[in-house]
Amino acid sequence: MAELIYDQTGRLLFTEEMRKEYTLLIPMMLPIHFELLTNIFRKHNFNVELLKTTGKSIVNEGLKNVHNDTCYPALLVIGQLIEALKSGKYDTNKVALLMSQTGGGCRASNYVHLLRKALKKNNMEHIPVVSMNVSSMEKNPGFKLTVGLSADLAVAVCYGDMLMSLSNQTRPYEIEKGETDELIAWYIKELCENGLSFAKYRKYIRQMVKDFSAIPAYRTPKVKVGIVGEIYIKYAPLGNNSLENFLQSEDVEVIVPGLLDFIMFMSDHHAADTRLFEINKKKGYLSSITESLLKRLQRMQIRAVKGSVFTPQCEFEHKKSLINGYVSEANKMGEGWLLTAEMLELIDSGVDNIICTQPFGCLPNHIVGKGMIRKIRTAHENANIVAIDYDPGATQVNQENRIRLMLAIAKKRLDKSMPNGPQDYKIPKKVSQEADNNENMGVLIQ
Ligand code: SF4
């Protein structure tokens, strides 16, 4: 067993020796992205395992280990990690836990401390908790976010966003059920074996557009619903009771904003401080550089998708510009202005139906999410937004019934736009022209 070394504050460190011998457990959030990210860590010589467990037992474990007024995402993440440690599957003398720490003013910066408290309660204090952060908050000799590792992680996030977006725009229309998911599985394997680097990024994202376009699909008009909200609840099936699956079972096309936007939002904080308050000038300069590199990756994605049957992601700057008159860019707690921007961008792109997912205990996102709905509805009378709260006691049936009410309005509007059925539906001029120009579409458009 590796020697246990503590820093001056008494925090157990993750050492170089542990890096060679220990397995780092990673809690799940986004299934496609995290599969890719896990492989990036392996490429950089970490032993990692992504936890794919699910079920009510995780909620119960969370309730036993954190106070029940803690943010719901913290409760789930800690519940999943502690349950894994208690499962007997891992040698607790050779395991460490990896958790992100945002470094902002929100409570996510304290999740690692809550996790250590839970470990202590379960007599597992000898297990190191590794914080993944870009704010120099907690350092560990065995875990460093080097430039190479960060760049590879950013590329993996972009691949994840592409796969998520293209598959969400294909799955509801595929003729042979399951083809989209098979292609995702193929890409995850292929990228993990051959493509997780910037050098191959352009080639693979272009290939993805061709391959997803080639899945035979019948693009009859369907209700489109955007999912926004707090990052964990918005993405994690464990947090939102498999919201995407539920919507797909209701014959809906789901639109989920990419993870890259959240990373750019985070990296924009210091630059915003410099612009608004003339503070953090050095950090502001560095974050502008990071942001421009990330924007480059996003622009490459947009270019790869343009001209195909798919709708590309929206540029970060455009999304940000939509908040004028709603919230200030100084609004950084939780998802901050990004949450309002995501709702506005969906409406701007013609998707009026939105689910705003809100975890219990999340004050900041109630302000920029639920708190902005009335203002958005006043400016956009077609906005069909429902805010859904997620907490340990909320019943899935109740949540789904509220969503069904929103879907009923959406379906009524869609039917009204096609009184004689789908043949009435007019393909937007831009899409039909692009379809005519694209030889690789391989799709049927009604
Ligand atoms: S954003 Fe909400 S859920 Fe996340 S740490 Fe902050 S308060 Fe908690």
CSV table of C-alpha atoms and ligand atoms in Angstrom, one decimal, residues 71 73 106-108 111 230 334-335 359 361-365, ligand 1:
chain,number,residue,atom,x,y,z
A,71,CYS,CA,-27.7,20.5,-3.5
A,73,PRO,CA,-26.3,16.9,-7.5
A,106,CYS,CA,-21.2,28.4,-5.8
A,107,ARG,CA,-21.4,25.4,-3.5
A,108,ALA,CA,-19.9,23.0,-6.1
A,111,TYR,CA,-18.5,19.1,-2.9
A,230,GLU,CA,-28.2,23.0,-13.8
A,334,GLY,CA,-24.3,28.2,-10.8
A,335,GLU,CA,-25.0,28.2,-14.6
A,359,PRO,CA,-32.2,20.7,-8.5
A,361,GLY,CA,-31.2,23.5,-3.1
A,362,CYS,CA,-30.0,25.4,-6.1
A,363,LEU,CA,-30.7,29.0,-5.5
A,364,PRO,CA,-28.6,30.6,-8.3
A,365,ASN,CA,-30.2,28.5,-11.0
B,1,SF4,S1,-25.3,25.4,-9.1
B,1,SF4,FE1,-26.9,24.9,-7.7
B,1,SF4,S2,-26.7,22.7,-7.5
B,1,SF4,FE2,-24.8,23.4,-8.3
B,1,SF4,S3,-23.5,23.9,-6.5
B,1,SF4,FE3,-24.6,25.7,-7.0
B,1,SF4,S4,-26.4,25.7,-5.7
B,1,SF4,FE4,-25.6,23.6,-5.8
